[in-house]
Each structure stands twice: as structure tokens, then as C-alpha cells.
Coordinates of C-alpha atoms in Angstrom, one line a residue:
X1 CA -9.1 11.1 -16.0
X2 CA -6.5 13.7 -15.2
X3 CA -6.0 15.1 -11.7
X4 CA -5.4 18.8 -12.1
X5 CA -4.7 20.7 -8.9
X6 CA -0.9 21.1 -9.3
X7 CA -0.3 23.8 -6.7
X8 CA -1.7 21.4 -4.0
X9 CA 0.0 18.3 -5.5
X10 CA -3.4 17.1 -6.5
X11 CA -4.7 16.8 -2.9
X12 CA -8.2 15.7 -3.0
X13 CA -11.1 17.9 -2.1
X14 CA -14.7 16.8 -1.7
X15 CA -15.7 18.4 -5.0
X16 CA -12.9 16.5 -6.7
X17 CA -13.9 13.2 -5.2
X18 CA -17.5 13.8 -6.1
X19 CA -16.4 14.5 -9.7
X20 CA -14.4 11.3 -9.9
X21 CA -17.3 9.4 -8.5
X22 CA -19.7 10.7 -11.1
X23 CA -17.4 10.1 -14.1
X24 CA -16.5 6.6 -12.9
X25 CA -20.2 5.7 -12.7
X26 CA -20.9 7.1 -16.2
X27 CA -17.9 5.4 -17.9
X28 CA -18.7 2.1 -16.3
X29 CA -22.0 2.1 -18.2
X30 CA -20.8 3.6 -21.4
X31 CA -20.2 1.5 -24.5
X32 CA -17.7 4.0 -25.7
X33 CA -15.3 3.3 -22.8
X34 CA -13.1 0.2 -22.7
X35 CA -10.4 1.3 -20.3
X36 CA -10.1 4.0 -17.6
X37 CA -6.8 5.6 -17.0
X38 CA -6.1 7.7 -14.0
X39 CA -3.1 10.1 -14.2
X40 CA -1.8 13.4 -13.1
X41 CA -1.2 16.6 -15.0
X42 CA 2.5 16.8 -13.8
X43 CA 5.3 14.4 -12.8
X44 CA 5.7 15.9 -9.4
X45 CA 2.6 14.3 -7.9
X46 CA 0.0 11.8 -8.9
X47 CA -1.9 12.7 -5.7
X48 CA -0.3 13.6 -2.4
X49 CA -3.4 12.8 -0.3
X50 CA -6.7 14.2 0.8
X51 CA -7.2 17.8 1.9
X52 CA -7.3 16.9 5.6
X53 CA -6.7 20.5 6.5
X54 CA -10.1 21.4 5.2
X55 CA -11.6 18.3 6.8
X56 CA -10.2 19.3 10.2
X57 CA -11.3 22.9 9.8
X58 CA -14.9 21.8 9.0
X59 CA -15.0 19.5 12.0
X60 CA -13.7 22.1 14.4
X61 CA -16.0 24.8 13.1
X62 CA -19.0 22.5 13.8
X63 CA -19.6 21.3 10.2
X64 CA -19.1 17.7 11.2
X65 CA -21.5 16.3 8.5
X66 CA -19.3 18.0 5.8
X67 CA -16.1 16.5 7.3
X68 CA -17.6 13.0 7.4
X69 CA -19.0 13.4 3.9
X70 CA -15.5 13.7 2.5
X71 CA -14.4 10.3 4.0
X72 CA -17.7 8.7 3.1
X73 CA -17.5 9.8 -0.6
X74 CA -13.7 9.0 -0.8
X75 CA -14.2 5.5 0.5
X76 CA -17.0 4.9 -1.9
X77 CA -14.8 5.9 -4.8
X78 CA -12.0 3.7 -3.5
X79 CA -14.3 0.7 -3.2
X80 CA -15.7 1.4 -6.7
X81 CA -12.2 1.3 -8.2
X82 CA -11.6 -2.0 -6.4
X83 CA -14.8 -3.5 -7.8
X84 CA -15.0 -1.7 -11.1
X85 CA -16.4 -3.7 -14.0
X86 CA -13.9 -2.4 -16.5
X87 CA -10.0 -2.2 -16.4
X88 CA -8.5 0.7 -14.6
X89 CA -4.9 1.8 -15.2
X90 CA -3.4 4.1 -12.5
X91 CA -0.2 5.9 -13.5
X92 CA 1.9 6.4 -10.3
X93 CA 4.1 9.2 -11.5
X94 CA 5.3 11.4 -8.6
X95 CA 4.0 11.6 -5.0
X96 CA 1.4 8.9 -4.4
X97 CA 0.3 9.2 -0.7
X98 CA -2.8 8.8 1.4
X99 CA -5.8 9.6 -0.8
X100 CA -3.6 9.1 -3.9
X101 CA -2.9 5.6 -2.8
X102 CA -6.7 5.0 -2.4
X103 CA -7.2 6.1 -6.1
X104 CA -4.5 3.7 -7.3
X105 CA -3.7 0.7 -5.2
X106 CA -7.1 -1.0 -5.6
X107 CA -6.9 -0.8 -9.5
X108 CA -5.9 -4.0 -11.3
X109 CA -3.1 -2.1 -13.2
X110 CA -0.8 0.2 -11.2
X111 CA 2.1 1.6 -13.3
X112 CA 5.0 3.1 -11.3
X113 CA 7.7 5.3 -12.8
X114 CA 11.1 6.4 -11.6
X115 CA 9.3 9.5 -10.1
X116 CA 6.9 7.5 -8.0
X117 CA 7.0 8.1 -4.3
X118 CA 4.6 6.0 -2.2
X119 CA 3.8 6.6 1.5
X120 CA 1.0 6.2 4.0
X121 CA 2.1 8.9 6.6
X122 CA -1.1 9.2 8.5
X123 CA 0.3 8.3 11.9
X124 CA 2.4 11.4 11.7
X125 CA -0.8 13.6 11.6
X126 CA -2.5 11.7 14.4
X127 CA -4.8 9.7 12.0
X128 CA -4.5 6.1 10.7
X129 CA -3.8 4.6 7.2
X130 CA -7.2 4.7 5.5
X131 CA -8.5 4.6 1.9
X132 CA -8.6 0.8 2.1
X133 CA -5.2 0.4 3.8
X134 CA -7.1 -1.8 6.3
X135 CA -7.4 -4.3 3.4
X136 CA -4.3 -3.8 1.2
X137 CA -1.5 -3.3 3.8
X138 CA -2.0 -6.6 5.6
X139 CA -1.9 -8.4 2.3
X140 CA 1.6 -7.3 1.3
X141 CA 4.6 -9.6 1.9
X142 CA 5.1 -10.6 5.6
X143 CA 5.0 -7.6 7.9
X144 CA 5.9 -5.1 5.2
X145 CA 2.4 -3.6 5.3
X146 CA 2.5 -3.1 9.1
X147 CA 5.9 -1.5 8.8
X148 CA 4.8 0.9 6.1
X149 CA 1.6 1.8 7.9
X150 CA 3.2 2.5 11.2
X151 CA 6.3 4.4 10.0
X152 CA 5.0 6.2 6.9
X153 CA 8.3 5.1 5.2
X154 CA 8.6 6.2 1.6
X155 CA 9.2 3.8 -1.2
X156 CA 10.4 5.0 -4.6
X157 CA 10.5 3.9 -8.2
X158 CA 11.1 0.1 -8.6
X159 CA 10.5 -0.3 -4.8
X160 CA 6.8 -0.2 -5.6
X161 CA 7.0 -3.1 -8.0
X162 CA 9.0 -5.4 -5.6
X163 CA 6.8 -4.4 -2.6
X164 CA 3.6 -5.4 -4.5
X165 CA 2.2 -1.9 -4.6
X166 CA 2.7 -1.5 -8.4
X167 CA 2.1 -4.1 -11.0
X168 CA 4.4 -2.6 -13.6
X169 CA 7.4 -0.3 -13.9
X170 CA 7.4 2.0 -16.9
X171 CA 9.7 5.0 -17.2
X172 CA 7.8 8.3 -17.4
X173 CA 9.2 9.1 -20.8
X174 CA 7.2 6.2 -22.2
X175 CA 3.8 7.1 -20.5
X176 CA 2.5 9.1 -23.5
X177 CA 3.2 6.2 -25.9
X178 CA 1.6 3.8 -23.4
X179 CA -1.5 5.9 -23.3
X180 CA -1.7 6.0 -27.0
X181 CA -1.3 2.2 -27.1
X182 CA -4.2 1.7 -24.7
X183 CA -6.4 4.1 -26.5
X184 CA -5.9 2.1 -29.7
X185 CA -6.6 -1.3 -28.2
X186 CA -10.4 -1.2 -28.5
X187 CA -10.9 -3.9 -25.8
X188 CA -11.6 -4.3 -22.1
X189 CA -9.8 -7.6 -22.0
X190 CA -7.6 -7.6 -19.0
X191 CA -4.9 -9.9 -20.4
X192 CA -4.7 -7.8 -23.6
X193 CA -4.2 -4.7 -21.5
X194 CA -1.6 -6.4 -19.4
X195 CA 0.4 -7.4 -22.4
X196 CA 0.1 -3.9 -23.9
X197 CA 1.6 -2.4 -20.7
X198 CA 4.3 -5.0 -20.7
X199 CA 5.5 -3.7 -24.1
X200 CA 6.6 -0.5 -22.3
X201 CA 8.2 -1.8 -19.1
X202 CA 11.8 -1.2 -18.3
X203 CA 14.4 -4.0 -17.9
X204 CA 15.4 -4.5 -14.2
X205 CA 18.7 -3.1 -13.3
X206 CA 21.4 -5.8 -13.9
X207 CA 24.7 -3.9 -13.5
X208 CA 26.3 -3.3 -10.2
X209 CA 25.5 0.2 -8.8
X210 CA 25.6 2.0 -5.5
X211 CA 21.8 1.6 -5.4
X212 CA 22.1 -2.2 -5.1
X213 CA 21.8 -3.7 -1.6
X214 CA 23.8 -6.8 -0.8
X215 CA 21.6 -9.7 0.2
X216 CA 22.0 -13.4 0.9
X217 CA 24.0 -15.3 -1.7
X218 CA 24.8 -11.9 -3.3
X219 CA 21.6 -12.0 -5.3
X220 CA 21.0 -8.3 -6.4
X221 CA 17.6 -6.7 -6.5
X222 CA 16.9 -3.0 -6.9
X223 CA 14.7 -2.8 -3.8
X224 CA 15.7 -0.3 -1.0
X225 CA 14.4 -2.6 1.8
X226 CA 16.2 -5.7 0.5
X227 CA 18.8 -5.9 3.2
X228 CA 16.3 -5.4 6.1
X229 CA 13.4 -7.4 4.6
X230 CA 13.7 -10.3 7.1
X231 CA 14.4 -8.0 10.0
X232 CA 11.1 -6.1 9.2
X233 CA 9.3 -9.4 9.9
X234 CA 11.2 -10.1 13.1
X235 CA 10.5 -6.6 14.5
X236 CA 7.0 -6.0 13.3
X237 CA 5.4 -9.4 14.0
X238 CA 4.3 -8.4 17.4
X239 CA 0.8 -7.3 18.5
X240 CA 1.9 -4.4 20.7
X241 CA 3.8 -1.2 19.9
X242 CA 5.9 -1.7 23.0
X243 CA 7.1 -5.2 21.8
X244 CA 7.9 -3.7 18.4
X245 CA 10.0 -1.0 19.9
X246 CA 11.8 -3.5 22.1
X247 CA 12.6 -5.6 19.1
X248 CA 14.0 -2.6 17.3
X249 CA 16.1 -1.7 20.4
X250 CA 17.6 -5.2 20.4
X251 CA 18.5 -5.0 16.7
X252 CA 19.9 -1.5 17.1
X253 CA 22.2 -2.8 19.8
X254 CA 23.6 -5.5 17.6
X255 CA 26.4 -5.0 15.1
X256 CA 25.3 -5.6 11.5
X257 CA 23.7 -3.9 8.5
X258 CA 20.3 -3.7 10.2
X259 CA 21.6 -1.7 13.2
X260 CA 21.3 1.7 11.5
X261 CA 17.9 0.9 10.0
X262 CA 16.6 -0.1 13.5
X263 CA 17.8 3.1 15.0
X264 CA 16.2 5.1 12.3
X265 CA 12.9 3.2 12.5
X266 CA 12.8 3.5 16.3
X267 CA 13.2 7.3 15.9
X268 CA 10.5 7.4 13.2
X269 CA 8.0 5.7 15.5
X270 CA 8.8 8.1 18.3
X271 CA 7.7 11.0 16.1
X272 CA 4.3 9.6 15.5
X273 CA 1.1 10.0 17.5
X274 CA 1.3 7.3 20.2
X275 CA -2.4 6.7 20.1
X276 CA -2.3 6.5 16.3
X277 CA 0.4 3.8 16.4
X278 CA -1.7 1.6 18.7
X279 CA -4.9 2.3 16.8
X280 CA -3.1 1.5 13.4
X281 CA -1.6 -1.8 14.6
X282 CA -4.9 -3.1 15.8
X283 CA -6.6 -1.9 12.7
X284 CA -4.2 -3.7 10.4
X285 CA -4.3 -6.9 12.4
X286 CA -8.1 -6.9 12.1
X287 CA -7.9 -6.0 8.5
X288 CA -6.3 -9.2 7.5
X289 CA -9.6 -11.0 8.4
X290 CA -11.9 -8.5 6.7
X291 CA -13.3 -8.5 3.2
X292 CA -12.8 -5.3 1.2
X293 CA -16.4 -4.0 1.8
X294 CA -16.2 -4.5 5.6
X295 CA -12.7 -2.9 5.6
X296 CA -14.1 0.4 4.2
X297 CA -17.1 0.3 6.5
X298 CA -14.6 -0.3 9.4
X299 CA -12.5 2.7 8.3
X300 CA -15.5 5.0 8.2
X301 CA -16.3 4.2 11.8
X302 CA -12.6 4.8 12.8
X303 CA -12.5 8.1 10.9
X304 CA -15.5 9.4 12.7
X305 CA -14.2 8.5 16.0
X306 CA -10.7 9.7 15.3
X307 CA -12.1 13.1 14.3
X308 CA -13.2 13.4 17.9
X309 CA -9.6 13.0 19.1
X310 CA -7.1 15.7 20.1
X311 CA -4.2 14.1 18.2
X312 CA -5.7 14.2 14.7
X313 CA -6.3 18.0 14.7
X314 CA -3.0 18.7 16.5
X315 CA -1.1 16.6 14.1
X316 CA -2.7 18.2 11.0
X317 CA -2.1 21.7 12.5
X318 CA 1.6 21.0 13.4
X319 CA 2.6 19.3 10.2
X320 CA 0.4 21.0 7.5
X321 CA -0.7 24.4 8.9
X322 CA 2.1 25.6 11.3
X323 CA 4.6 23.3 9.5
X324 CA 6.6 23.2 12.6
X325 CA 6.4 19.4 13.0
X326 CA 6.2 19.8 16.8
X327 CA 2.9 18.2 17.6
X328 CA 2.1 17.9 21.3
X329 CA 0.6 14.4 21.4
X330 CA -1.8 13.4 24.1
X331 CA -0.9 10.9 25.5
X332 CA 2.7 11.9 24.9
X333 CA 4.2 8.3 24.6
X334 CA 3.0 4.8 23.9
X335 CA 3.3 3.7 27.5
X336 CA 0.8 6.3 28.5
X337 CA -1.8 5.1 26.0
X338 CA -4.4 2.9 27.9
X339 CA -5.0 0.0 25.5
X340 CA -8.3 -0.9 27.1
X341 CA -9.6 2.6 26.8
X342 CA -8.4 2.8 23.2
X343 CA -10.2 -0.5 22.4
X344 CA -13.4 0.8 24.0
X345 CA -13.2 4.1 22.1
X346 CA -12.5 2.7 18.6
X347 CA -13.4 -0.9 18.4
X348 CA -16.5 -1.4 20.6
X349 CA -20.1 -0.1 20.7
X350 CA -22.4 1.3 18.0
X351 CA -21.7 4.2 15.8
X352 CA -24.4 6.5 14.6
X353 CA -23.1 7.2 11.1
X354 CA -24.8 7.0 7.7
X355 CA -23.6 3.7 6.3
X356 CA -21.6 3.5 3.1
X357 CA -24.1 1.4 1.1
X358 CA -21.4 -0.1 -1.0
X359 CA -23.5 -2.9 -2.5
X360 CA -22.9 -6.6 -2.4
X361 CA -19.6 -6.7 -4.4
X362 CA -16.7 -7.9 -2.1
X363 CA -13.8 -10.2 -1.9
X364 CA -11.1 -11.4 0.5
X365 CA -8.3 -11.2 -2.0
X366 CA -7.9 -8.9 -5.0
X367 CA -9.5 -10.7 -8.1
X368 CA -6.8 -9.5 -10.6
X369 CA -3.2 -10.4 -10.1
X370 CA -0.9 -8.7 -12.6
X371 CA 2.0 -7.8 -10.3
X372 CA 4.9 -10.0 -9.2
X373 CA 4.3 -13.2 -7.3
X374 CA 4.1 -12.8 -3.5
X375 CA 6.7 -14.3 -1.2
X376 CA 4.2 -16.7 0.1
X377 CA 3.3 -17.9 -3.4
X378 CA 6.9 -18.6 -4.1
X379 CA 7.5 -20.4 -0.8
X380 CA 4.3 -22.5 -1.4
X381 CA 5.8 -23.8 -4.6
X382 CA 9.0 -24.8 -2.8
X383 CA 7.1 -26.5 0.1
X384 CA 4.7 -28.3 -2.1
X385 CA 1.7 -26.4 -0.8
X386 CA 0.9 -24.9 -4.3
X387 CA -1.8 -27.0 -6.1
X388 CA -0.2 -26.0 -9.4
X389 CA 3.0 -27.9 -8.6
X390 CA 2.1 -30.5 -6.0
X391 CA 4.6 -32.2 -3.7
X392 CA 7.5 -32.4 -6.1
X393 CA 10.8 -31.2 -4.9
X394 CA 12.3 -28.5 -7.2
X395 CA 15.7 -26.9 -7.7
X396 CA 16.2 -23.1 -7.8
X397 CA 16.2 -23.1 -11.6
X398 CA 13.0 -25.2 -11.7
X399 CA 11.2 -22.8 -9.4
X400 CA 12.3 -19.8 -11.4
X401 CA 11.3 -21.5 -14.7
X402 CA 7.9 -22.3 -13.2
X403 CA 7.2 -18.7 -12.3
X404 CA 8.6 -17.4 -15.6
X405 CA 6.1 -19.6 -17.5
X406 CA 3.2 -18.7 -15.2
X407 CA 3.9 -15.0 -15.5
X408 CA 4.8 -15.1 -19.2
X409 CA 8.4 -13.9 -18.6
X410 CA 7.2 -10.8 -16.9
X411 CA 9.9 -8.2 -16.1
X412 CA 11.0 -8.5 -12.4
X413 CA 9.7 -12.0 -11.8
X414 CA 13.1 -13.7 -12.1
X415 CA 14.7 -11.1 -9.9
X416 CA 12.1 -11.4 -7.1
X417 CA 11.8 -15.2 -7.2
X418 CA 15.6 -15.6 -7.1
X419 CA 15.9 -13.1 -4.2
X420 CA 13.2 -14.8 -2.1
X421 CA 14.8 -18.2 -2.7
X422 CA 18.2 -16.9 -1.6
X423 CA 16.7 -15.6 1.7
X424 CA 14.1 -18.2 2.6
X425 CA 15.3 -21.5 1.3
X426 CA 18.2 -23.9 1.5
X427 CA 19.5 -27.0 -0.3
X428 CA 17.7 -30.1 0.9
X429 CA 19.5 -32.9 -1.1
X430 CA 22.6 -33.3 -3.1
X431 CA 20.4 -33.2 -6.2
X432 CA 20.0 -29.4 -5.6
X433 CA 16.3 -29.4 -4.6
X434 CA 15.2 -26.8 -2.1
X435 CA 13.3 -26.6 1.2
X436 CA 11.9 -23.6 3.1
X437 CA 13.8 -22.2 6.0
X438 CA 11.6 -21.8 9.0
X439 CA 11.2 -18.1 9.8

């Protein structure tokens, strides 16, 4: 399936989403289809989001049913991708934002290229991270998902692999060959498809370069957030925006590599809709406890209620129509947002909307795991919490060897495991075994 609206960076319209919905349903039942590939017609964008300008226009002109139908159909498609009965391979080549994330992040195979640019910038238009972000962002490492959801920070290229958004990193020049390889497989076997994609992945960067960020024990990893990864957890672990801003202020006032990042992040948050920030933080905290079906149903309620707000239409108009980036938020700052009123407006009471009718398929964790191990999985092996290892104390080399065996020497595994161990563990005994450092 090829997204083909290049002048709009493949932004999704309702007819596009309905077409995707129809073909996915047909191909799922067809004996002629083994694998579904989602890609773009150009390298500039996979999909830069949904056409929220049209949604806002429909709502303000009184066509509220049409506006809601866009979100309802989009979320159904996202859920269908997450629960699809055949393998889906999403090619993240170019801008992958908002609605484009919804078309890709729930697929079992997510292939990023050097052109990939990921972001969930909804708080900047007075909305909230949707398309299943309620489910997938809280399941990224630590507080990384909360950070990305609140700030709209962009990740590029290999960042997507190490953040857990992509499962593979394949340079764009190899995509045509990869497509041919998948076409010739003749199978829907997930493991076979994974191994086929692995044939085309690029080696991790191993030479010193200006792109490398120095981390603990001088372990290099080609991840733009490497030097602030632990600081993200420190600052974004709180349950109020005020506390997050205070933590950023404290880091910004301390000398060190995170000072500049904290200043920039504080400034980013101050550009966003204050009510969107508070809405998004509560959304993501609740999303950690929701299964994927309930997450989408929850988002449909939030979308309907957010369409009634001032900030969503003002943000869309300022950023995407006037293009002045001077939205007049109401309330104008986070301190003026009444949290009790916000809870009452978005998280309480009934909502008279046609339900999604997603069916009974759901889960609390994605059923397919073809990306890199999570930080928690790595630390569980060290602490003895992993049932695959037990209570045995392991050295750094033994932990790395374990994951290389489990992941069949997958590209990037050694780099991520070594990096996590360098940050989050210390030597326990003279025999070189490790223990987890309390965060």
C-alpha cells in the first residue's frame, strides 16, 4: 500500500483512511496476500499526520459528525493494524508524525531509514497525542514516552531503533531490494520475515564521529538522547506539569551536559497549549494501565471533548493555517489551568458518541517483539527478575552474550545492552558480576 499525497506530505484525509480500512480488510481475508507493506511514494514523508485543518474546519462549520468520523475511522484502522492477522511491514522513510505514527508504530515490523523523522507534536496545536499514543508512549523506556508526548521532540534515523519506535534500521537505498525480497518469500511466518529484513539492516556506527554522544564509561551509542536519557527520567517522572517544569529548572541551573537540554526543554513546553500539557500527562499516566482496545476508546472520548475546546482550533489555525506560530492559549499558562475542572471536562461523566466497535481482540503488551530489548528487560536479567535467567549473578559480557543469543545477534542489541549496563549497573563483586543501581 503506497501513500500518494506528496504535496501534503501524505497527510491523511477521511477518504484516504477509509480506503486504507477497506484494503486492509480485503487483504486480511485474501489467500493471495502473505504480507502487507505500508510505504510512501517519496522519501520526504511517510505520513506527516492527519488533515486536522479539515477536521477543525468541519467542526467549526457545524459538521461535527464528519469531524468525529475522521477520528473514529482513523482509530479503527490503527487498532486493525495492531491486531492484524497477517504481518505488516511499515517503512518509516521521511516524516512520520501524528497520523503517520498511528499507521506504523502498531505494526510488528517498523523499518526506519536515515530519512525517518518521528514526532508526536499534538500539544503544539492544542490537541493530545492520539492514534494509540495512549498505549504505546507509556510503554517506551522509562519516561521517554512522556517526554516525547509532551514536548513533541523529533527523533531521527537510528534514534527510532534505540528508542523502541522502530524494529529495524535499513538505509533507504536498500528499500527496493527489501521489498523484492519480501515479495518473493511466499510466507506469512513472522520469524521468516524478521530474518529477511535483517538481511538488509545497516551495521551500527562504530567509529568516532561528531554525532556520538559521550555517556557513562565512554560507551558509544548513536542515539541523540543518550547523554540526557537518565535526566529525562528524573524530570518527567512527576504527575504534574508544574513539578516537571520545576525539575527542569533545577537541572538548568546546574553545570553539566544536561543544562542546555533542560533550558531547551523548558522553552519547548512553554510553547505548548497549557491545557494540552495537563491533559496529555494524565492521558499517558492512565494509558499505562489500559489495554489497547480501551486506549483507542479512551482517545475517541478525549478527541470529541477536545474538539469543543478553544485551544485545539486556535493551535491548528496559528501553526497550520496562519503559520505564525503565535497561538493565544486559554488559559495562557499551566498555573492558570484548573486541574479539577480539566478532570471534570475530560475524564469524568458519560459521552454520547457512537462507540468504536473494535471487537474483542486486545492486549496489554504488543504480542510481537522484533525490536531491541527494553531497558527493563535488560535490568531484569541483571537483577535476577527474568525467568529466563533466574537468580544467577552475571558479568557484563555474560549479559550481552545472553541477549545476543536471544535476539539472534540482531544489529543494535549489543550496543543498547552495553549502553544500558554502563548507565544502570555497577560491579557487585570482585568476580565482575553486576548489580542494578537504584534509580
